[in-house]
CSV table of C-alpha atoms and ligand atoms in Angstrom, one decimal:
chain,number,residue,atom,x,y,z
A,266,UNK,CA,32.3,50.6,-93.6
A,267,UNK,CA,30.1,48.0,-91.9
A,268,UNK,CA,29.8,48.9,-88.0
A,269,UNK,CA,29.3,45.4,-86.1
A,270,UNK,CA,28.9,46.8,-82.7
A,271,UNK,CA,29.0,49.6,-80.6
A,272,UNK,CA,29.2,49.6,-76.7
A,273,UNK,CA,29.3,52.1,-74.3
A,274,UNK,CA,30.8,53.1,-70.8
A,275,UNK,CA,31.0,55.4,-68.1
A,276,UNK,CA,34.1,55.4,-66.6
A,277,UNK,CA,35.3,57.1,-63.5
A,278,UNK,CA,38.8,58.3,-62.8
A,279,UNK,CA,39.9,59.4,-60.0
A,280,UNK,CA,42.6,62.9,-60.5
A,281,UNK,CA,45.9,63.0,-58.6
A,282,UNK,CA,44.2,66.2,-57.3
A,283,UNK,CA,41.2,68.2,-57.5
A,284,UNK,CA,41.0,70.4,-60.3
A,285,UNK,CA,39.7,74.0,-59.2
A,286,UNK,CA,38.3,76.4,-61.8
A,287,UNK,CA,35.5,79.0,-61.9
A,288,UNK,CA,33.0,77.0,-62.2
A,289,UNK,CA,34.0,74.4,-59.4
A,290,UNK,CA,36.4,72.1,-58.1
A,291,UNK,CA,36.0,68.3,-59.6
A,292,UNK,CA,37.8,65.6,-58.1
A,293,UNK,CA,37.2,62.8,-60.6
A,294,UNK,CA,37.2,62.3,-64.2
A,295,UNK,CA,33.5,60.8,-64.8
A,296,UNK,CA,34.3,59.9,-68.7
A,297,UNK,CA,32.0,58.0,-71.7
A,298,UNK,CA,34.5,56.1,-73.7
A,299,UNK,CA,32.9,54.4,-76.8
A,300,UNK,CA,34.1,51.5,-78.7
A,301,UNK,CA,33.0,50.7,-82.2
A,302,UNK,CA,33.7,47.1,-84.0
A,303,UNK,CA,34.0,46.7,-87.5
A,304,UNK,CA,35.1,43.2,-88.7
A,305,UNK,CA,37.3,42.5,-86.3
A,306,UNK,CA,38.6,45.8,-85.7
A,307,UNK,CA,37.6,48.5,-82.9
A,308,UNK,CA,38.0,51.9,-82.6
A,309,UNK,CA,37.8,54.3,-79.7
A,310,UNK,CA,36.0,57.1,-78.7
A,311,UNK,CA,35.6,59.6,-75.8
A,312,UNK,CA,33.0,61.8,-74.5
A,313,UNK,CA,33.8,64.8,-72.7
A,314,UNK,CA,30.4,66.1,-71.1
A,315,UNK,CA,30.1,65.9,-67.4
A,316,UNK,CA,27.2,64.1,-65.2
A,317,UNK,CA,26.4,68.1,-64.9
A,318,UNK,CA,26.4,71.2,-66.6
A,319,UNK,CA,29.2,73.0,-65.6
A,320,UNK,CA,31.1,74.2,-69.0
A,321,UNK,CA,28.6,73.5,-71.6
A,322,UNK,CA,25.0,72.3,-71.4
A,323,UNK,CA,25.0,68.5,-71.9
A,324,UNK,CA,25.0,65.9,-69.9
A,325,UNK,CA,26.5,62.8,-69.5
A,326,UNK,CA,22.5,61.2,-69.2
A,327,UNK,CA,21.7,63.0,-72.0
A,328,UNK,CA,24.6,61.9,-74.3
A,329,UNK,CA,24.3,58.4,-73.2
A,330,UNK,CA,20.2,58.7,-74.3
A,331,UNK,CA,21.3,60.2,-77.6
A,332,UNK,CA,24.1,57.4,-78.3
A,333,UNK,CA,21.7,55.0,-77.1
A,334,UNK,CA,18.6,55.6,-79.0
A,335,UNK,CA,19.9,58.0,-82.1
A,336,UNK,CA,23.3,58.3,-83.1
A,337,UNK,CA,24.2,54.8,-82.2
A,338,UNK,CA,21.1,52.8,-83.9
A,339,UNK,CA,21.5,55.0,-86.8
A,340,UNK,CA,25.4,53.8,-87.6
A,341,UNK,CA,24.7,50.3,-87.0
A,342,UNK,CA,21.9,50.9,-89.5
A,343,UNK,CA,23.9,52.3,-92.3
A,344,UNK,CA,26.9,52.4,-91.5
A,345,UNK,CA,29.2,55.1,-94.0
A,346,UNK,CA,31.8,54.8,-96.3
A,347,UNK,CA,33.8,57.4,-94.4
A,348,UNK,CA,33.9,58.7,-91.1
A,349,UNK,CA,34.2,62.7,-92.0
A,350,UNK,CA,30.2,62.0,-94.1
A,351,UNK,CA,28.6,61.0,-89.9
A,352,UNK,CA,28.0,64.5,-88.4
A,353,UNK,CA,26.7,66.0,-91.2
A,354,UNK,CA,23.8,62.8,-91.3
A,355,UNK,CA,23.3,63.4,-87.4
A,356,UNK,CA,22.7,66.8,-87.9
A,357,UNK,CA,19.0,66.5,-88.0
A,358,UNK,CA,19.4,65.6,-84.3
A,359,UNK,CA,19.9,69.3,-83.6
A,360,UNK,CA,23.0,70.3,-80.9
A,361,UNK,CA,24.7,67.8,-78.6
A,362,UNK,CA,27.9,68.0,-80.4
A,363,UNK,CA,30.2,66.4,-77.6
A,364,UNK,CA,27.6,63.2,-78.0
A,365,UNK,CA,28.1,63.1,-81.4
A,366,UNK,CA,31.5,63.3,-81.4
A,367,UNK,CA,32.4,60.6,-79.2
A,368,UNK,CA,30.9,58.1,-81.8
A,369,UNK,CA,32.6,60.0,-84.5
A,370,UNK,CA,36.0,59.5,-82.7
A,371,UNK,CA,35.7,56.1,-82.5
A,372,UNK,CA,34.6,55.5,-85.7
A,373,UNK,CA,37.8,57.4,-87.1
A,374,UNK,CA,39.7,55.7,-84.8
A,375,UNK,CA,38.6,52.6,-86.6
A,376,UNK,CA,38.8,53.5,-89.7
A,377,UNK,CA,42.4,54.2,-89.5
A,378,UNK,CA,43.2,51.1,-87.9
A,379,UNK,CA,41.5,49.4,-90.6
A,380,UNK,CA,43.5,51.4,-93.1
A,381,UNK,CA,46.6,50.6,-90.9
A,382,UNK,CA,47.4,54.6,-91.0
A,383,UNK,CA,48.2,56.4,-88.2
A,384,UNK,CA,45.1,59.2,-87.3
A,385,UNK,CA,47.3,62.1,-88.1
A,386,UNK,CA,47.9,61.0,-91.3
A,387,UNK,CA,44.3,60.7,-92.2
A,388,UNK,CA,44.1,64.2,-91.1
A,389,UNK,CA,46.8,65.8,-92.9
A,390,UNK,CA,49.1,66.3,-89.6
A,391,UNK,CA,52.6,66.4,-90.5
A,392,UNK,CA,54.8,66.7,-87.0
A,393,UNK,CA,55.4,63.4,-84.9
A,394,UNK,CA,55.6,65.8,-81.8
A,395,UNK,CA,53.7,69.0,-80.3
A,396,UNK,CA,54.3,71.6,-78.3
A,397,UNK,CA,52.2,71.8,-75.6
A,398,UNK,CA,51.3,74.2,-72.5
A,399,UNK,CA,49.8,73.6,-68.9
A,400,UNK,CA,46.4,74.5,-67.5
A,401,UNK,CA,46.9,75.0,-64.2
A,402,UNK,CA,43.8,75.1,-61.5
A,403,UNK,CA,43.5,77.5,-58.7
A,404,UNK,CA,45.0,76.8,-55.7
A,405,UNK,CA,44.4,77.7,-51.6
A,406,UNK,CA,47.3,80.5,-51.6
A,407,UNK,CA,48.9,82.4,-54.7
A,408,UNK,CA,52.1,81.1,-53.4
A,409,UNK,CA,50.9,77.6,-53.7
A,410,UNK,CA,50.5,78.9,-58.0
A,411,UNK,CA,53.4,80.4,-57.8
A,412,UNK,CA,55.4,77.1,-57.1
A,413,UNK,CA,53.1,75.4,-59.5
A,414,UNK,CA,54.3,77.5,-62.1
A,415,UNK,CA,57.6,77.3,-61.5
A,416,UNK,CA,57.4,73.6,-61.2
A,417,UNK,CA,55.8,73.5,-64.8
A,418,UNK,CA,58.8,75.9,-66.3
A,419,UNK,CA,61.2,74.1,-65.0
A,420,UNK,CA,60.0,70.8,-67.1
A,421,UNK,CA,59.7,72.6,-70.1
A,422,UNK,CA,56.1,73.5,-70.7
A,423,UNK,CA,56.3,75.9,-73.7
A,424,UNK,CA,53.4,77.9,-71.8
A,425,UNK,CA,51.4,78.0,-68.5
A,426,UNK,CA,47.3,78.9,-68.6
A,427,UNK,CA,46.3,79.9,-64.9
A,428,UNK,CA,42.3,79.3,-64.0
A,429,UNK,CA,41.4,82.6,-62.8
A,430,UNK,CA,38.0,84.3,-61.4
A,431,UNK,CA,37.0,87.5,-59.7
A,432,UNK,CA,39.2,87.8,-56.5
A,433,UNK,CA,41.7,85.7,-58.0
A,434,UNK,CA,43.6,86.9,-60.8
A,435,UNK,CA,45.5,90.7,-60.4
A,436,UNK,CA,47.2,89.7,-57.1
A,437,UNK,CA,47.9,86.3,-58.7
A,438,UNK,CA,49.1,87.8,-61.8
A,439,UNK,CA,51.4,89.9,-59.9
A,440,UNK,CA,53.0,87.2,-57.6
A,441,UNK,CA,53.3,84.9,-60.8
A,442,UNK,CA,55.3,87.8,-63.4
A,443,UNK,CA,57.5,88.9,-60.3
A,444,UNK,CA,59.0,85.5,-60.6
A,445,UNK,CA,58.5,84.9,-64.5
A,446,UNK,CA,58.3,88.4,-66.4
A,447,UNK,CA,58.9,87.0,-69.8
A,448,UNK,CA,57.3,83.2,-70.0
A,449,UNK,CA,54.5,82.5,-72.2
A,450,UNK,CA,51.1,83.2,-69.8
A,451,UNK,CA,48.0,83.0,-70.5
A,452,UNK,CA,44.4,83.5,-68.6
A,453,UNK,CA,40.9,81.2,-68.4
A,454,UNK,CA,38.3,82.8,-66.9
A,455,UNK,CA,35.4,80.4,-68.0
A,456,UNK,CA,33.0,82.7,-68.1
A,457,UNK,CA,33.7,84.0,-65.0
A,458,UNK,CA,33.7,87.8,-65.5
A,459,UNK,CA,30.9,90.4,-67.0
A,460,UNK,CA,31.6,93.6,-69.1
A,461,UNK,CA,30.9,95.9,-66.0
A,462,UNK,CA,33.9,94.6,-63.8
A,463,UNK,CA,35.9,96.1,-66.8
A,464,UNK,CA,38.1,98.1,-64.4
A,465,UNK,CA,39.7,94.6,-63.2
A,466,UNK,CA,39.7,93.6,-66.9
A,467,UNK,CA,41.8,96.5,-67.8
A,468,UNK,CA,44.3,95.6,-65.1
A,469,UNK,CA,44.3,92.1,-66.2
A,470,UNK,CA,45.3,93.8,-69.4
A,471,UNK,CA,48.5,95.1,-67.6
A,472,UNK,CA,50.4,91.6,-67.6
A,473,UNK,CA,51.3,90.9,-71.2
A,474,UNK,CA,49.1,87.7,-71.6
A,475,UNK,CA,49.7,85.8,-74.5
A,476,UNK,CA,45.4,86.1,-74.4
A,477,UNK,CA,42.9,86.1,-72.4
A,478,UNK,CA,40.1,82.7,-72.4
A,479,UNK,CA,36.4,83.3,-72.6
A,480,UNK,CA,36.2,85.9,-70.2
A,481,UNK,CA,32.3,86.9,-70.6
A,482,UNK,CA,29.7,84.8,-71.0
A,483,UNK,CA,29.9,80.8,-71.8
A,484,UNK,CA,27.6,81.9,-75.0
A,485,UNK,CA,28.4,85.1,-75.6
A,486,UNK,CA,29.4,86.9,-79.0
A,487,UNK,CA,28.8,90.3,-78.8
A,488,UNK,CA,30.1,91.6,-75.4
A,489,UNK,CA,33.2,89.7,-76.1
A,490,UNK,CA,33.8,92.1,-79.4
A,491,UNK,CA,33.0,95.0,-77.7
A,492,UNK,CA,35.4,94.2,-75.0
A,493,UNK,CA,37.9,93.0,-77.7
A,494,UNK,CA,37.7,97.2,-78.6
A,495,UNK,CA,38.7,97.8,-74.8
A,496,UNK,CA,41.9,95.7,-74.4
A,497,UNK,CA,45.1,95.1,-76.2
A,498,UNK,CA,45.7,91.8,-75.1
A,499,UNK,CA,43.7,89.4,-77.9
A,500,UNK,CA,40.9,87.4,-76.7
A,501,UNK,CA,40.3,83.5,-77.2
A,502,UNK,CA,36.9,82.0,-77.1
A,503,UNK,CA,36.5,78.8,-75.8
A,504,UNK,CA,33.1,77.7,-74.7
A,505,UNK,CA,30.9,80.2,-77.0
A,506,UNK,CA,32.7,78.3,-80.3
A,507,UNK,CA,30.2,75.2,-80.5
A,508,UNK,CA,30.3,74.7,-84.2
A,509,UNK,CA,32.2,76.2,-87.9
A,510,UNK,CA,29.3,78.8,-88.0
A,511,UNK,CA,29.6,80.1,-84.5
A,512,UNK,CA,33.7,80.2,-85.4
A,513,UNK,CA,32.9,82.2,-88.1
A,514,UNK,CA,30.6,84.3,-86.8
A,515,UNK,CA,32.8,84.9,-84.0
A,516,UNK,CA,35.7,86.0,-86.2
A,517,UNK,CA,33.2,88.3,-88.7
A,518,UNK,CA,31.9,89.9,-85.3
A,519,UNK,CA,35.6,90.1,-83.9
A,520,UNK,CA,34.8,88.4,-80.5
A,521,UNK,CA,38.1,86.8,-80.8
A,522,UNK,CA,41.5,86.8,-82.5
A,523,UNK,CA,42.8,83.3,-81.3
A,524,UNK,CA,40.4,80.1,-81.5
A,525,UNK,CA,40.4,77.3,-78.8
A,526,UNK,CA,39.5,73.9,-80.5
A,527,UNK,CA,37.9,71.4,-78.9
A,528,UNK,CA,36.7,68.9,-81.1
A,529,UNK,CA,33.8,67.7,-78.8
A,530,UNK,CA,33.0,71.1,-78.2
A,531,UNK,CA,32.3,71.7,-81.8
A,532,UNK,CA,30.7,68.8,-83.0
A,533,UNK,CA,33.4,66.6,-84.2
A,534,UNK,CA,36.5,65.7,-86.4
A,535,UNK,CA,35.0,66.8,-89.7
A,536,UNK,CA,33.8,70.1,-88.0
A,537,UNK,CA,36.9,70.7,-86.5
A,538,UNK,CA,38.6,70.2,-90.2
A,539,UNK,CA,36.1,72.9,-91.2
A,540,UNK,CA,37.3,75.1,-88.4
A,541,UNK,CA,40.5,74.4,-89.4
A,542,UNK,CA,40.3,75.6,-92.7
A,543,UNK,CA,38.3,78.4,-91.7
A,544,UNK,CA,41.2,79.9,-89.2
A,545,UNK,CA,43.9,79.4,-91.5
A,546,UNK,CA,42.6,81.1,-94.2
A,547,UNK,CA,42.4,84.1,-92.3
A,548,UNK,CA,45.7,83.2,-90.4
A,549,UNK,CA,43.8,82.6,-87.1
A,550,UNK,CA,45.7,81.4,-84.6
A,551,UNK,CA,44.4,77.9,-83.5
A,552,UNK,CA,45.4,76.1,-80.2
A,553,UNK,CA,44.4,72.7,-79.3
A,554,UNK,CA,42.4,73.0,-75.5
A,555,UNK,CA,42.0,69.9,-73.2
A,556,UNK,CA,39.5,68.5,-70.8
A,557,UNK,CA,40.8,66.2,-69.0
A,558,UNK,CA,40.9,63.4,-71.3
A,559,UNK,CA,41.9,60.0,-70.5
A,560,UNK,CA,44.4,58.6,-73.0
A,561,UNK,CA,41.8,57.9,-75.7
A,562,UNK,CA,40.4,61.6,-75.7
A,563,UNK,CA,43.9,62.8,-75.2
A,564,UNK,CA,45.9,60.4,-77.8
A,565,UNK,CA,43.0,61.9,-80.3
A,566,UNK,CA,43.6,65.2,-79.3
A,567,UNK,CA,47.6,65.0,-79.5
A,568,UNK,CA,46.5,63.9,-83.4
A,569,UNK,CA,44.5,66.2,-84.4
A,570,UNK,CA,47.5,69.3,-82.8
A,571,UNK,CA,50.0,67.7,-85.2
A,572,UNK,CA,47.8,69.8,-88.0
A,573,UNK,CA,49.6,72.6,-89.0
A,574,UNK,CA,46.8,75.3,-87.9
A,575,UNK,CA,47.9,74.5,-84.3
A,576,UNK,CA,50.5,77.1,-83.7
A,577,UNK,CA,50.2,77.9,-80.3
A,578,UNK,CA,51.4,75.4,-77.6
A,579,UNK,CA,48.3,73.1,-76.9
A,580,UNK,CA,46.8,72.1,-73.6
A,581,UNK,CA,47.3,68.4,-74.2
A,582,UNK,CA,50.2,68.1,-71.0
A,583,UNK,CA,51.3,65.1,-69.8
A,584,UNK,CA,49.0,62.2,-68.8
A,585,UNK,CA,50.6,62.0,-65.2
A,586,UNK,CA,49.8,65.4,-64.5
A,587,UNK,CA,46.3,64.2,-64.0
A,588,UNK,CA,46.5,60.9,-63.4
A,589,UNK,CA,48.1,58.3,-61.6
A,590,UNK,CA,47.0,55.5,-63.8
A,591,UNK,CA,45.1,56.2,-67.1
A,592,UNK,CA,42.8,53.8,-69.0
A,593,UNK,CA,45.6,53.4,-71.8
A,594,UNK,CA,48.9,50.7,-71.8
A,595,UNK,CA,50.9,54.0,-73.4
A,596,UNK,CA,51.6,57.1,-71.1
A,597,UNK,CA,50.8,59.9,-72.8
A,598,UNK,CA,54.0,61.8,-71.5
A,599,UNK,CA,55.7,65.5,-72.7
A,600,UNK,CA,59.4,65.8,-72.4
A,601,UNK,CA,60.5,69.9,-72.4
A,602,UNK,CA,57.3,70.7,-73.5
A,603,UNK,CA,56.9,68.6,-76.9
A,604,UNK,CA,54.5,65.7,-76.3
A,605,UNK,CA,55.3,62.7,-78.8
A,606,UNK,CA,52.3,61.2,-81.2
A,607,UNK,CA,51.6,58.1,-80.2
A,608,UNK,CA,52.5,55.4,-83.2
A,609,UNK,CA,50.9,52.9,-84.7
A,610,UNK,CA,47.6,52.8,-86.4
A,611,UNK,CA,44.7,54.7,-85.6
A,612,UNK,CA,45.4,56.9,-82.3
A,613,UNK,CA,47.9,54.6,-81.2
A,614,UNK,CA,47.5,53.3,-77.9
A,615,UNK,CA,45.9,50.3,-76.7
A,616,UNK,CA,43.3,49.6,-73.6
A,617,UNK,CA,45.0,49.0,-70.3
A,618,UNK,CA,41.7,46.1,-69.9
A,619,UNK,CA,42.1,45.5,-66.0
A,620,UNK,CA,42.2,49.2,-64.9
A,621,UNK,CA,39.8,49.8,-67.6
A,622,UNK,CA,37.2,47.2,-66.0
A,623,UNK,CA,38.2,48.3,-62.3
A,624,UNK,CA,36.9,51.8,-63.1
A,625,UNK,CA,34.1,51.0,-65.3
A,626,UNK,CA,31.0,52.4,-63.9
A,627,UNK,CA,28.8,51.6,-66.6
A,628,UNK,CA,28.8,49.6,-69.5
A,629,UNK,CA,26.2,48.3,-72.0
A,630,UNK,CA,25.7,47.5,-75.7
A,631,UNK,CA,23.5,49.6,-78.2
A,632,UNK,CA,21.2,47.8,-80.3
A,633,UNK,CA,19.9,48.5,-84.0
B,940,LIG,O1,38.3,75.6,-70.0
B,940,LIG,O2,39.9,74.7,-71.0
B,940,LIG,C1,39.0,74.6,-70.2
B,940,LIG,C2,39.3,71.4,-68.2
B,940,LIG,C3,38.0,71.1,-68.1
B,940,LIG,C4,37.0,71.9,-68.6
B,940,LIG,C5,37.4,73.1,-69.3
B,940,LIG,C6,38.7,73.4,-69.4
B,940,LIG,C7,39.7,72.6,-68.8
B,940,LIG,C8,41.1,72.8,-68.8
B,940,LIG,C9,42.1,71.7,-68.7
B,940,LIG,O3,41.6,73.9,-68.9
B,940,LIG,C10,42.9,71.4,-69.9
B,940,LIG,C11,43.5,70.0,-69.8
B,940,LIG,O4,44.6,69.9,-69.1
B,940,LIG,O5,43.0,69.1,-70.4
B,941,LIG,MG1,38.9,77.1,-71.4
């Protein structure tokens, strides 16, 4: 595959409403969305580090450097002959797996289009819908979640994930399983907690989660398997699992029983196959996490769930839960919680061109 071109952008979208989790509130989506062309064909990509550190430790600054001056240069150089050979070349450029992956996305992306397959299908996906679940921020008051939740059972979300941190989370717990005792509920801390507040742990333990997300440490192993020995409820890493290793490692060490994919988080569509591999061979559960994506990020992600791995409800909601306008012409939208793949080759939606340029921050073109 000859690679003709490859641009990048910074994109800013604004959310319907702030998003609140432990580690801040965020009130806009600041996105790098790259676009590879390959005889007349592009693909798209998304990045999903923020202008800060706030969930892992890249950088939108950095990533753009990276694309810019390695990753980027290098493809137009050689180009590949498939998409899934790319990480594995990058990885003498050590880390900064959401960087790599956004080129990696849109080469895929390409690829398939150039095949004239749907992305799924290159991946070995199988359903033409997922389910999928709700990550729901904290609020002002726990009525105020309370009402959010009902609102999301009511359309049909298969589960609801509440954002929690210390001071918000046994009350809230409480308020929300008075009104919904048996619905699927899960918990992310994002890092939020350490092993000595284990006496609010253990009553966190008390609300028959579906699991609890990356309580500990946004690196952590090995306090997360001891706690795993304290709890009944299973834990779920998130931001500790960076690559196939560290998923491994994670399962020898028992520091979780459910896996979290992100595939920027881990470096990638190949590595995420890996994972994928990995997990169910040891019947792992697998779910497929979100960040916020605008519909490139997001109609990638809704691929990538369709593999059969993915069997908890994913948190790859509706587009206009988010947005008021995304980037793509398709809405991205989940009827009773089962979110339709988008069809056509590739990942299936097209640019919406006019908001794309109105919210364009950024945008330049990398050279060989
Ligand atoms: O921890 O899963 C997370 C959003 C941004 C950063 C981290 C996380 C999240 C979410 C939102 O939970 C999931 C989504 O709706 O895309
Ligand atoms: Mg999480």
């Amino acid at each position: 595959m000859r690679i003709d071109e490859v641009e990048l952008r910074i994109v800013r979208l604004p959310y319907r409403s702030p998003f609140k989790t432990s580690f801040g509130e965020e009130v806009e989506k600041h996105a790098v969305i790259v676009t590879v062309r390959s005889e007349g064909v592009e693909g798209y990509g998304e990045g999903v580090m923020d202008p800060f550190p706030m969930y892992r430790e890249e950088t939108q600054a950095g990533a753009m450097h990276l694309l810019r001056a390695a990753f980027g240069p290098d493809l137009l150089e050689h180009g590949c002959e498939h998409p899934s050979e790319l990480v594995a070349r990058w990885a003498r450029w050590r880390g900064n797996p959401m960087a790599k992956t956004a080129l990696e996305l849109a080469v895929w992306d390409c690829y398939a289009r150039q095949q004239g397959v749907p992305m799924r299908e290159l991946l070995g996906g199988e359903r033409t819908t997922i389910p999928v679940g709700a990550s729901l921020g904290m609020t002002k008051t726990v009525q105020q979640t309370v009402d959010n939740v009902t609102r999301h059972v009511e359309q049909g979300y298969q589960r609801v994930k509440l954002k929690i941190e210390p001071g918000w989370d046994v009350e809230l717990l409480a308020a929300v399983r008075a009104v919904h005792p048996n619905i699927e509920l899960t918990v992310d801390a994002n890092s939020a907690y350490t092993l000595d507040m284990i006496a609010t742990l253990r009553q966190i333990d008390e609300f028959d989660l579906h699991y609890i997300e990356q309580p500990l440490h946004w690196d952590d192993m090995v306090e997360h398997a001891q706690l795993a020995t304290m709890m009944r409820t299973p834990l779920c890493l998130d931001e500790t699992l960076t690559s196939p290793a560290r998923v491994k490692a994670a399962l020898d060490l028992k520091a979780c029983e459910v896996v979290n994919l992100k595939v920027g988080r881990v470096g990638g569509l190949q590595a995420t196959l890996d994972i994928h591999r990995l997990c169910v061979d040891r019947n792992v559960p697998m779910w497929c996490g979100g960040m916020l994506e605008s519909g490139i990020g997001r109609a990638h992600n809704i691929h990538l769930a369709t593999l059969p791995g993915f069997v908890y409800p994913g948190d790859t909601a509706s587009a206009s839960r988010t947005y008021a306008r995304d980037i793509t012409e398709q809405q991205l939208e989940a009827t009773d919680g089962w979110m339709p793949v988008p069809e056509g080759p590739g990942i299936g939606v097209t640019l919406d061109h006019a908001y794309l340029h109105a919210v364009t921050e950024h945008v330049e073109t990398v050279h060989r």
